[in-house]
C-alpha cells in the first residue's frame, strides 16, 4: 500500500498516524488499529531502511456532555478538554493508553509521540490550514456534511466552554489577512464573537470529517515525511468524502493521503462491535463471544505486556497475507486467534527487537561486541538490566540479555568511560566517534547517549 508513494517521494521518515477519541476505556477494535500501526512501522523500517514512528492523536475534543437548549432544542456539547482540563485529559491518557503504547513501543522498538487535539488545534500550521479552507468553504461544505451542507465548526463559548454541536447558528462574519471572525450563540451566555488566527484566538473544534481534511492537508506541506493514516475498516466510506474535499483544495494526486484500513471487528451476529450499541441493547453477557475485555481492554485478565504480546502475535498473523488483513472478523474469531498463540511464547521472556547494521550485527553474533550505543529516545530509556534484546539484520537474529545500561550526556563522554573495544573491536575510538556521529546528528545526540552492555543468550 505504501511502496509506490515511498518510491515516488523518497521520504526521510515515515509516520503512521492513528487517532482515538479519549472518551473512556478502549475496546479491541481500537487496540487492533494501534497495534497494527506499530507493526507496520516496524515492517516499513526494515523494508525501506527509513526512520519510522507512530503518531498517536488523542482526540480530547470528543463530547463529554451533550444537552438540549430547552427553548430552541439545539444540541450543545462540552468536550473532554473543557470538562476535565489539560491535567484531567493527561490522566485519561496515562490510565488507558500510556502503558499500552509503552508496551507496544518496547516490543517493536518503534518510537511514538502523543498529540492531543487541543495542542493540534492550537498549532499555527493547523490553524493556517483551517483559514485556507474558509476561502473555498462553499466548494467544501457538501463534502464535509453531505446531509445538510452545514459545516460543523464549533467555537466553544469563552465563558463556559459549551458549543452548539451542529453549529446551525455559527456564522463566519469576516475573513481577511488578520484571520477569521465568527459569531455564535451560547445557551447560557447569549451571542458572542471569536477570532481565529494562526497564532491566537479561541478554541477551534472541528467535526471529524473537517478535522481530517485540515490535518491531512497540513501533512502535505512536509515533503520529507510520509504520513500514513491507520483507520478502522468502517472509515473507508467517510474517507471518500475527505478525499473529495482535499481535491477541491487542489491537493495533487501524488500528495493525497496514504491510508491503511485495519480489519473491522464484528459481534457474533455480524454487526460491528460497538460498545454503545451493545450496552444499549442489553448486558455484555447477552452477546456470545464478546468477553468483557473486548469491550473494555482494561478487563484483560493478565498484564499489559501479556495482552500486547498476544495482540501483536494475532495482528502479525493477519499481516502475513493481505487477503487475511483486509477483511472483517468476529470478536470470537479474533479471540480464538489470540488464544491459539503457542503456549511456549507466553512463558518465554519478552525480547525487544532491535535492528542493527550488518557489520555490527556480525560482531554481536560472534560475541565480540558487548556494548551497543544508542541515543536516549523515550523507549530506549525504559531498557533495564535483565531485559532481553533480539538484535536483527535482514533475516538473522541474535538474542541477548542486558547486563547494564549507563547514560551519558554525549558520545565523547561515553568514550571517556566505556571500552572502545567492547563497542567495536575492529576500529579505533576516533574512527568509532566519527562513524557514530555520521549515524546520529547533533540534535539526536542532545537527547543523551546510552551504553547498553549485553551478553548472548544461548539458544536451547
Short mmCIF file of C-alpha atoms in Angstrom, two decimals:
data_model
loop_
_atom_site.label_atom_id
_atom_site.label_comp_id
_atom_site.label_asym_id
_atom_site.label_seq_id
_atom_site.Cartn_x
_atom_site.Cartn_y
_atom_site.Cartn_z
CA UNK A 1 0.00 0.00 0.00
CA UNK A 2 2.78 2.49 0.75
CA UNK A 3 5.62 1.32 -1.51
CA UNK A 4 4.50 3.35 -4.58
CA UNK A 5 4.48 6.56 -2.52
CA UNK A 6 7.82 5.72 -0.92
CA UNK A 7 9.32 5.13 -4.37
CA UNK A 8 7.97 8.45 -5.66
CA UNK A 9 8.63 10.57 -2.58
CA UNK A 10 11.81 9.04 -1.11
CA UNK A 11 10.90 10.30 2.39
CA UNK A 12 13.41 10.70 5.19
CA UNK A 13 10.82 9.48 7.68
CA UNK A 14 7.51 7.59 7.70
CA UNK A 15 4.92 8.30 10.38
CA UNK A 16 1.94 6.02 10.95
CA UNK A 17 -0.89 8.20 12.24
CA UNK A 18 -3.65 6.82 14.45
CA UNK A 19 -6.29 8.92 16.18
CA UNK A 20 -8.51 7.85 19.08
CA UNK A 21 -11.32 9.61 20.91
CA UNK A 22 -10.40 9.96 24.57
CA UNK A 23 -13.82 9.05 25.92
CA UNK A 24 -13.24 6.05 28.14
CA UNK A 25 -11.62 2.63 28.06
CA UNK A 26 -10.65 1.38 24.57
CA UNK A 27 -12.12 -1.77 23.06
CA UNK A 28 -10.50 -4.50 20.98
CA UNK A 29 -11.08 -2.72 17.65
CA UNK A 30 -9.29 0.41 18.86
CA UNK A 31 -6.30 -1.53 20.13
CA UNK A 32 -6.16 -3.56 16.91
CA UNK A 33 -5.69 -0.33 14.89
CA UNK A 34 -2.99 0.88 17.28
CA UNK A 35 -1.10 -2.42 17.32
CA UNK A 36 -1.22 -2.50 13.51
CA UNK A 37 0.39 0.95 13.40
CA UNK A 38 3.39 -0.24 15.42
CA UNK A 39 3.81 -3.46 13.48
CA UNK A 40 3.60 -1.69 10.13
CA UNK A 41 6.08 0.94 11.31
CA UNK A 42 8.47 -1.84 12.30
CA UNK A 43 7.98 -3.59 8.96
CA UNK A 44 8.39 -0.38 6.94
CA UNK A 45 11.65 0.42 8.72
CA UNK A 46 13.05 -2.98 7.80
CA UNK A 47 11.75 -2.87 4.22
CA UNK A 48 12.66 0.69 3.26
CA UNK A 49 15.53 1.28 5.73
CA UNK A 50 13.87 4.54 6.74
CA UNK A 51 13.22 6.08 10.12
CA UNK A 52 9.66 5.33 11.23
CA UNK A 53 7.43 6.29 14.15
CA UNK A 54 3.82 6.20 15.35
CA UNK A 55 1.88 9.44 15.78
CA UNK A 56 -0.91 8.99 18.35
CA UNK A 57 -3.63 11.63 18.14
CA UNK A 58 -5.52 11.79 21.44
CA UNK A 59 -8.84 13.37 20.45
CA UNK A 60 -9.84 15.20 23.60
CA UNK A 61 -12.48 17.13 21.67
CA UNK A 62 -14.79 14.11 21.97
CA UNK A 63 -18.11 15.14 23.57
CA UNK A 64 -18.07 14.73 27.34
CA UNK A 65 -21.62 16.01 27.83
CA UNK A 66 -24.48 16.89 25.47
CA UNK A 67 -27.54 18.92 26.49
CA UNK A 68 -30.53 20.40 24.68
CA UNK A 69 -31.40 24.06 24.92
CA UNK A 70 -34.92 23.85 26.46
CA UNK A 71 -36.18 26.77 24.35
CA UNK A 72 -34.63 26.18 20.89
CA UNK A 73 -33.90 22.43 21.24
CA UNK A 74 -30.46 22.99 19.72
CA UNK A 75 -27.91 20.46 20.99
CA UNK A 76 -24.87 21.76 22.86
CA UNK A 77 -21.76 19.82 23.76
CA UNK A 78 -18.77 20.21 26.02
CA UNK A 79 -15.50 18.49 25.07
CA UNK A 80 -13.43 16.31 27.36
CA UNK A 81 -10.80 19.04 27.32
CA UNK A 82 -13.23 21.69 28.54
CA UNK A 83 -14.83 19.35 31.09
CA UNK A 84 -11.65 17.84 32.56
CA UNK A 85 -8.90 20.33 31.71
CA UNK A 86 -5.43 19.53 30.46
CA UNK A 87 -4.43 17.57 33.58
CA UNK A 88 -7.63 15.53 33.53
CA UNK A 89 -7.07 14.57 29.89
CA UNK A 90 -3.46 13.66 30.66
CA UNK A 91 -4.69 11.38 33.44
CA UNK A 92 -7.06 9.65 30.99
CA UNK A 93 -4.23 9.09 28.51
CA UNK A 94 -1.92 7.82 31.26
CA UNK A 95 -4.60 5.50 32.60
CA UNK A 96 -5.96 3.98 29.40
CA UNK A 97 -3.23 4.35 26.78
CA UNK A 98 0.26 5.17 28.07
CA UNK A 99 1.13 1.70 29.47
CA UNK A 100 -0.32 0.07 26.33
CA UNK A 101 1.67 2.29 23.96
CA UNK A 102 4.85 1.96 26.04
CA UNK A 103 4.50 -1.82 25.84
CA UNK A 104 3.91 -1.71 22.07
CA UNK A 105 6.94 0.54 21.67
CA UNK A 106 9.13 -1.75 23.75
CA UNK A 107 8.02 -4.85 21.87
CA UNK A 108 8.55 -3.38 18.38
CA UNK A 109 11.36 -0.88 19.07
CA UNK A 110 9.26 1.83 17.42
CA UNK A 111 9.10 5.32 18.93
CA UNK A 112 5.78 7.12 19.30
CA UNK A 113 4.60 10.61 20.05
CA UNK A 114 1.30 11.78 21.55
CA UNK A 115 -0.54 14.92 20.49
CA UNK A 116 -3.88 15.94 21.93
CA UNK A 117 -6.43 17.64 19.70
CA UNK A 118 -6.17 20.67 22.00
CA UNK A 119 -2.48 21.00 21.12
CA UNK A 120 -3.13 20.28 17.45
CA UNK A 121 -5.82 22.94 17.02
CA UNK A 122 -3.56 25.49 18.75
CA UNK A 123 -0.66 24.92 16.33
CA UNK A 124 -0.07 27.65 13.71
CA UNK A 125 0.12 25.09 10.91
CA UNK A 126 -3.32 23.62 11.70
CA UNK A 127 -4.99 27.00 12.16
CA UNK A 128 -3.45 28.44 9.00
CA UNK A 129 -4.68 25.43 7.03
CA UNK A 130 -8.15 25.89 8.50
CA UNK A 131 -8.19 29.54 7.40
CA UNK A 132 -7.29 28.48 3.86
CA UNK A 133 -10.33 26.19 3.75
CA UNK A 134 -12.62 29.12 4.57
CA UNK A 135 -11.69 30.73 1.25
CA UNK A 136 -13.43 27.89 -0.62
CA UNK A 137 -15.94 26.80 2.01
CA UNK A 138 -18.86 26.80 -0.46
CA UNK A 139 -16.99 24.20 -2.52
CA UNK A 140 -16.21 22.09 0.55
CA UNK A 141 -19.37 22.14 2.60
CA UNK A 142 -21.23 19.31 0.86
CA UNK A 143 -18.14 17.09 1.18
CA UNK A 144 -17.86 17.94 4.88
CA UNK A 145 -21.55 17.44 5.60
CA UNK A 146 -23.48 15.83 2.73
CA UNK A 147 -26.65 15.68 4.85
CA UNK A 148 -27.25 19.42 5.25
CA UNK A 149 -24.22 21.26 3.89
CA UNK A 150 -23.81 22.96 7.29
CA UNK A 151 -20.18 22.58 8.29
CA UNK A 152 -19.72 21.75 11.98
CA UNK A 153 -17.30 24.45 13.08
CA UNK A 154 -17.72 24.52 16.83
CA UNK A 155 -16.32 27.51 18.72
CA UNK A 156 -16.91 26.96 22.46
CA UNK A 157 -18.21 29.85 24.50
CA UNK A 158 -15.19 31.55 26.14
CA UNK A 159 -17.12 31.81 29.41
CA UNK A 160 -18.41 28.25 29.90
CA UNK A 161 -16.81 26.09 27.18
CA UNK A 162 -20.09 24.82 25.70
CA UNK A 163 -20.63 24.96 21.91
CA UNK A 164 -23.54 24.35 19.57
CA UNK A 165 -23.00 20.74 18.46
CA UNK A 166 -24.16 21.13 14.86
CA UNK A 167 -23.14 24.78 14.51
CA UNK A 168 -26.51 25.75 12.98
CA UNK A 169 -26.20 29.33 14.22
CA UNK A 170 -22.43 29.74 13.90
CA UNK A 171 -21.60 32.32 11.21
CA UNK A 172 -18.41 33.43 9.50
CA UNK A 173 -18.54 37.21 9.95
CA UNK A 174 -15.27 38.24 8.36
CA UNK A 175 -12.23 36.65 6.71
CA UNK A 176 -9.15 38.74 5.94
CA UNK A 177 -5.39 38.81 6.38
CA UNK A 178 -5.76 39.08 10.15
CA UNK A 179 -7.78 35.86 10.45
CA UNK A 180 -11.45 34.95 10.69
CA UNK A 181 -14.19 36.30 12.96
CA UNK A 182 -17.11 34.01 13.82
CA UNK A 183 -20.33 34.69 15.67
CA UNK A 184 -22.10 32.03 17.73
CA UNK A 185 -24.76 31.73 20.43
CA UNK A 186 -24.32 30.16 23.87
CA UNK A 187 -27.36 28.60 25.52
CA UNK A 188 -26.42 30.29 28.80
CA UNK A 189 -24.48 33.45 27.86
CA UNK A 190 -26.08 34.50 24.59
CA UNK A 191 -24.32 35.79 21.44
CA UNK A 192 -20.54 36.07 21.29
CA UNK A 193 -17.78 36.51 18.70
CA UNK A 194 -14.42 34.74 18.41
CA UNK A 195 -11.41 35.46 16.24
CA UNK A 196 -9.35 32.62 14.81
CA UNK A 197 -5.87 33.43 13.52
CA UNK A 198 -2.74 31.31 13.07
CA UNK A 199 -1.16 32.34 16.36
CA UNK A 200 -4.04 33.07 18.70
CA UNK A 201 -7.78 33.23 19.17
CA UNK A 202 -10.43 30.93 20.54
CA UNK A 203 -10.57 27.17 20.71
CA UNK A 204 -11.31 25.61 17.30
CA UNK A 205 -13.36 22.40 17.47
CA UNK A 206 -13.97 20.75 14.10
CA UNK A 207 -16.20 17.76 13.37
CA UNK A 208 -14.40 14.58 12.34
CA UNK A 209 -14.50 14.98 8.55
CA UNK A 210 -13.43 18.63 8.70
CA UNK A 211 -10.67 17.90 11.21
CA UNK A 212 -9.28 15.14 8.99
CA UNK A 213 -9.28 17.41 5.93
CA UNK A 214 -7.34 20.13 7.74
CA UNK A 215 -4.93 17.70 9.40
CA UNK A 216 -4.20 15.68 6.27
CA UNK A 217 -3.86 18.78 4.11
CA UNK A 218 -1.30 20.19 6.56
CA UNK A 219 0.67 16.92 6.36
CA UNK A 220 1.23 17.51 2.63
CA UNK A 221 3.31 20.59 3.47
CA UNK A 222 6.02 18.37 4.94
CA UNK A 223 7.66 16.75 1.92
CA UNK A 224 10.36 14.95 3.92
CA UNK A 225 7.90 12.85 5.96
CA UNK A 226 5.36 10.41 4.56
CA UNK A 227 2.27 10.25 6.77
CA UNK A 228 0.29 7.01 6.61
CA UNK A 229 -3.21 7.08 8.11
CA UNK A 230 -4.29 3.98 10.07
CA UNK A 231 -8.05 3.66 10.45
CA UNK A 232 -10.63 1.00 11.21
CA UNK A 233 -12.29 -0.56 8.18
CA UNK A 234 -15.59 1.24 8.86
CA UNK A 235 -13.89 4.54 7.96
CA UNK A 236 -13.28 3.55 4.33
CA UNK A 237 -16.51 5.25 3.27
CA UNK A 238 -16.03 8.52 5.15
CA UNK A 239 -12.56 8.91 3.69
CA UNK A 240 -14.08 9.23 0.22
CA UNK A 241 -15.64 12.48 1.43
CA UNK A 242 -12.33 13.63 2.88
CA UNK A 243 -10.60 12.92 -0.43
CA UNK A 244 -13.29 14.88 -2.30
CA UNK A 245 -12.66 17.90 -0.08
CA UNK A 246 -8.89 17.56 -0.47
CA UNK A 247 -9.34 17.52 -4.26
CA UNK A 248 -11.39 20.72 -4.03
CA UNK A 249 -8.45 22.27 -2.19
CA UNK A 250 -6.19 21.43 -5.12
CA UNK A 251 -4.25 18.64 -3.45
CA UNK A 252 -2.06 16.95 -6.10
CA UNK A 253 -2.79 13.27 -6.73
CA UNK A 254 0.65 12.18 -5.57
CA UNK A 255 0.15 14.09 -2.30
CA UNK A 256 -3.23 12.56 -1.42
CA UNK A 257 -3.17 10.70 1.91
CA UNK A 258 -1.94 7.13 2.09
CA UNK A 259 -4.40 5.12 4.17
CA UNK A 260 -4.42 1.60 5.53
CA UNK A 261 -7.70 0.25 6.86
CA UNK A 262 -7.49 -2.39 9.55
CA UNK A 263 -9.92 -5.30 9.93
CA UNK A 264 -13.35 -4.39 11.24
CA UNK A 265 -14.31 -6.24 14.42
CA UNK A 266 -17.81 -7.73 14.37
CA UNK A 267 -20.04 -9.26 17.01
CA UNK A 268 -21.23 -12.85 16.59
CA UNK A 269 -24.35 -11.55 14.80
CA UNK A 270 -22.27 -9.87 12.08
CA UNK A 271 -22.78 -6.30 13.30
CA UNK A 272 -19.83 -4.07 14.14
CA UNK A 273 -18.54 -4.50 17.68
CA UNK A 274 -19.83 -1.29 19.19
CA UNK A 275 -19.76 -0.51 22.90
CA UNK A 276 -22.65 1.93 22.64
CA UNK A 277 -24.90 -0.39 20.62
CA UNK A 278 -24.24 -3.45 22.77
CA UNK A 279 -24.74 -1.57 26.02
CA UNK A 280 -27.95 -0.07 24.70
CA UNK A 281 -29.26 -3.50 23.71
CA UNK A 282 -28.50 -5.33 26.92
CA UNK A 283 -25.80 -6.80 29.13
CA UNK A 284 -22.48 -7.92 27.71
CA UNK A 285 -23.34 -11.44 28.80
CA UNK A 286 -26.23 -11.39 26.32
CA UNK A 287 -23.72 -11.47 23.44
CA UNK A 288 -21.93 -14.83 23.00
CA UNK A 289 -18.29 -14.48 22.06
CA UNK A 290 -18.00 -10.91 23.37
CA UNK A 291 -15.90 -11.18 26.51
CA UNK A 292 -15.74 -8.20 28.91
CA UNK A 293 -12.12 -7.35 27.93
CA UNK A 294 -13.13 -7.00 24.28
CA UNK A 295 -15.32 -4.00 25.13
CA UNK A 296 -13.01 -2.63 27.80
CA UNK A 297 -9.46 -3.88 27.40
CA UNK A 298 -8.70 -2.85 30.97
CA UNK A 299 -10.63 -6.03 31.88
CA UNK A 300 -7.94 -8.26 30.31
CA UNK A 301 -7.20 -10.97 32.90
CA UNK A 302 -3.42 -10.55 32.78
CA UNK A 303 -0.68 -7.95 32.49
CA UNK A 304 -0.47 -5.24 29.84
CA UNK A 305 2.62 -6.90 28.34
CA UNK A 306 0.79 -10.21 28.06
CA UNK A 307 -2.14 -8.54 26.31
CA UNK A 308 0.16 -6.65 23.93
CA UNK A 309 2.17 -9.77 23.09
CA UNK A 310 -0.96 -11.76 22.32
CA UNK A 311 -2.39 -8.90 20.25
CA UNK A 312 0.84 -8.39 18.30
CA UNK A 313 1.06 -12.09 17.58
CA UNK A 314 -2.50 -12.12 16.25
CA UNK A 315 -2.06 -8.99 14.09
CA UNK A 316 1.28 -10.31 12.78
CA UNK A 317 -0.56 -13.47 11.76
CA UNK A 318 -3.14 -11.42 9.84
CA UNK A 319 -0.46 -9.29 8.19
CA UNK A 320 1.24 -12.31 6.64
CA UNK A 321 -1.25 -12.09 3.76
CA UNK A 322 -3.36 -9.09 2.64
CA UNK A 323 -6.33 -11.34 1.96
CA UNK A 324 -6.45 -12.01 5.72
CA UNK A 325 -5.74 -8.49 6.91
CA UNK A 326 -8.20 -6.60 4.69
CA UNK A 327 -11.26 -8.45 5.97
CA UNK A 328 -13.70 -8.34 8.85
CA UNK A 329 -13.55 -10.73 11.79
CA UNK A 330 -15.91 -11.51 14.62
CA UNK A 331 -14.66 -10.84 18.12
CA UNK A 332 -15.00 -14.57 18.76
CA UNK A 333 -12.67 -15.37 15.85
CA UNK A 334 -10.09 -12.81 16.95
CA UNK A 335 -10.26 -14.19 20.47
CA UNK A 336 -9.68 -17.66 19.07
CA UNK A 337 -6.67 -16.44 17.08
CA UNK A 338 -5.16 -14.77 20.14
CA UNK A 339 -5.73 -17.93 22.19
CA UNK A 340 -4.01 -20.04 19.51
CA UNK A 341 -0.70 -18.32 20.16
CA UNK A 342 1.80 -21.09 21.03
CA UNK A 343 1.84 -21.60 24.78
CA UNK A 344 5.63 -21.56 24.91
CA UNK A 345 5.58 -17.89 23.84
CA UNK A 346 3.51 -16.99 26.88
CA UNK A 347 6.23 -18.31 29.19
CA UNK A 348 9.22 -17.05 27.18
CA UNK A 349 10.68 -13.75 28.44
CA UNK A 350 9.77 -10.87 26.14
CA UNK A 351 12.55 -9.68 23.84
CA UNK A 352 12.76 -6.26 22.22
CA UNK A 353 13.55 -6.45 18.51
CA UNK A 354 16.37 -4.04 17.72
CA UNK A 355 17.56 -3.65 14.10
CA UNK A 356 21.26 -3.09 13.56
CA UNK A 357 23.65 -2.68 10.62
CA UNK A 358 25.21 -5.87 9.27
CA UNK A 359 28.80 -5.04 10.27
CA UNK A 360 27.73 -4.57 13.91
CA UNK A 361 25.29 -7.46 13.88
CA UNK A 362 28.08 -9.89 12.93
CA UNK A 363 30.18 -8.68 15.89
CA UNK A 364 27.28 -9.17 18.33
CA UNK A 365 26.52 -12.60 16.89
CA UNK A 366 30.20 -13.53 17.31
CA UNK A 367 30.15 -12.29 20.91
CA UNK A 368 32.96 -9.75 20.38
CA UNK A 369 30.75 -6.66 20.56
CA UNK A 370 29.23 -6.46 24.04
CA UNK A 371 28.21 -2.80 24.21
CA UNK A 372 25.60 -1.29 21.92
CA UNK A 373 25.35 2.50 21.74
CA UNK A 374 22.03 4.29 21.19
CA UNK A 375 20.68 7.78 21.76
CA UNK A 376 18.24 8.11 24.64
CA UNK A 377 14.91 8.00 22.84
CA UNK A 378 11.98 7.65 25.22
CA UNK A 379 11.55 3.93 24.61
CA UNK A 380 15.30 3.29 24.95
CA UNK A 381 15.25 4.85 28.40
CA UNK A 382 12.95 2.04 29.53
CA UNK A 383 15.60 -0.63 28.83
CA UNK A 384 16.93 -2.03 32.10
CA UNK A 385 19.17 -4.77 33.46
CA UNK A 386 17.73 -8.22 32.85
CA UNK A 387 15.75 -7.25 29.72
CA UNK A 388 16.26 -9.29 26.58
CA UNK A 389 17.14 -7.69 23.23
CA UNK A 390 16.88 -9.54 19.95
CA UNK A 391 19.27 -7.89 17.51
CA UNK A 392 18.06 -8.32 13.94
CA UNK A 393 19.57 -7.82 10.50
CA UNK A 394 17.71 -8.92 7.38
CA UNK A 395 16.65 -12.49 8.17
CA UNK A 396 19.11 -13.05 11.01
CA UNK A 397 18.56 -12.62 14.75
CA UNK A 398 20.67 -12.95 17.90
CA UNK A 399 19.14 -12.94 21.37
CA UNK A 400 20.96 -11.11 24.18
CA UNK A 401 20.38 -10.18 27.81
CA UNK A 402 21.05 -6.69 29.19
CA UNK A 403 23.71 -6.60 31.90
CA UNK A 404 23.93 -2.85 32.36
CA UNK A 405 22.60 0.46 30.97
CA UNK A 406 24.62 3.64 31.54
CA UNK A 407 23.57 7.10 30.39
CA UNK A 408 25.94 9.84 29.24
CA UNK A 409 25.47 13.41 28.03
CA UNK A 410 27.46 12.94 24.82
CA UNK A 411 29.36 10.39 22.72
CA UNK A 412 32.62 11.99 23.82
CA UNK A 413 31.78 11.45 27.49
CA UNK A 414 30.77 7.88 26.75
CA UNK A 415 34.08 7.03 25.07
CA UNK A 416 35.88 8.51 28.09
CA UNK A 417 34.28 5.84 30.30
CA UNK A 418 33.49 2.83 28.09
CA UNK A 419 35.79 0.35 26.40
CA UNK A 420 36.02 1.14 22.69
CA UNK A 421 36.99 -2.49 22.03
CA UNK A 422 33.70 -3.64 23.58
CA UNK A 423 31.78 -1.26 21.29
CA UNK A 424 33.67 -2.20 18.12
CA UNK A 425 36.85 -4.30 18.35
CA UNK A 426 37.74 -3.65 14.70
CA UNK A 427 38.29 0.15 14.75
CA UNK A 428 39.89 2.88 16.86
CA UNK A 429 37.92 5.11 19.24
CA UNK A 430 38.44 8.09 16.91
CA UNK A 431 37.05 6.15 13.93
CA UNK A 432 34.13 4.96 16.02
CA UNK A 433 33.27 8.51 17.14
CA UNK A 434 33.25 9.75 13.55
CA UNK A 435 31.12 6.81 12.41
CA UNK A 436 28.58 7.13 15.20
CA UNK A 437 28.16 10.85 14.58
CA UNK A 438 27.52 10.08 10.93
CA UNK A 439 24.57 7.96 12.11
CA UNK A 440 23.25 10.32 14.78
CA UNK A 441 23.16 14.09 14.07
CA UNK A 442 23.77 16.67 16.78
CA UNK A 443 20.07 17.07 17.69
CA UNK A 444 19.82 13.32 18.34
CA UNK A 445 22.98 13.27 20.47
CA UNK A 446 21.47 16.08 22.54
CA UNK A 447 18.83 13.61 23.77
CA UNK A 448 21.55 11.77 25.67
CA UNK A 449 23.60 8.64 24.98
CA UNK A 450 23.06 5.09 26.28
CA UNK A 451 25.73 2.43 26.56
CA UNK A 452 23.89 -0.91 26.72
CA UNK A 453 26.06 -3.82 27.83
CA UNK A 454 24.71 -7.21 26.69
CA UNK A 455 25.59 -10.88 26.78
CA UNK A 456 24.42 -13.53 24.33
CA UNK A 457 21.64 -15.86 25.41
CA UNK A 458 22.44 -19.33 24.17
CA UNK A 459 19.53 -20.96 22.35
CA UNK A 460 18.36 -24.26 23.81
#
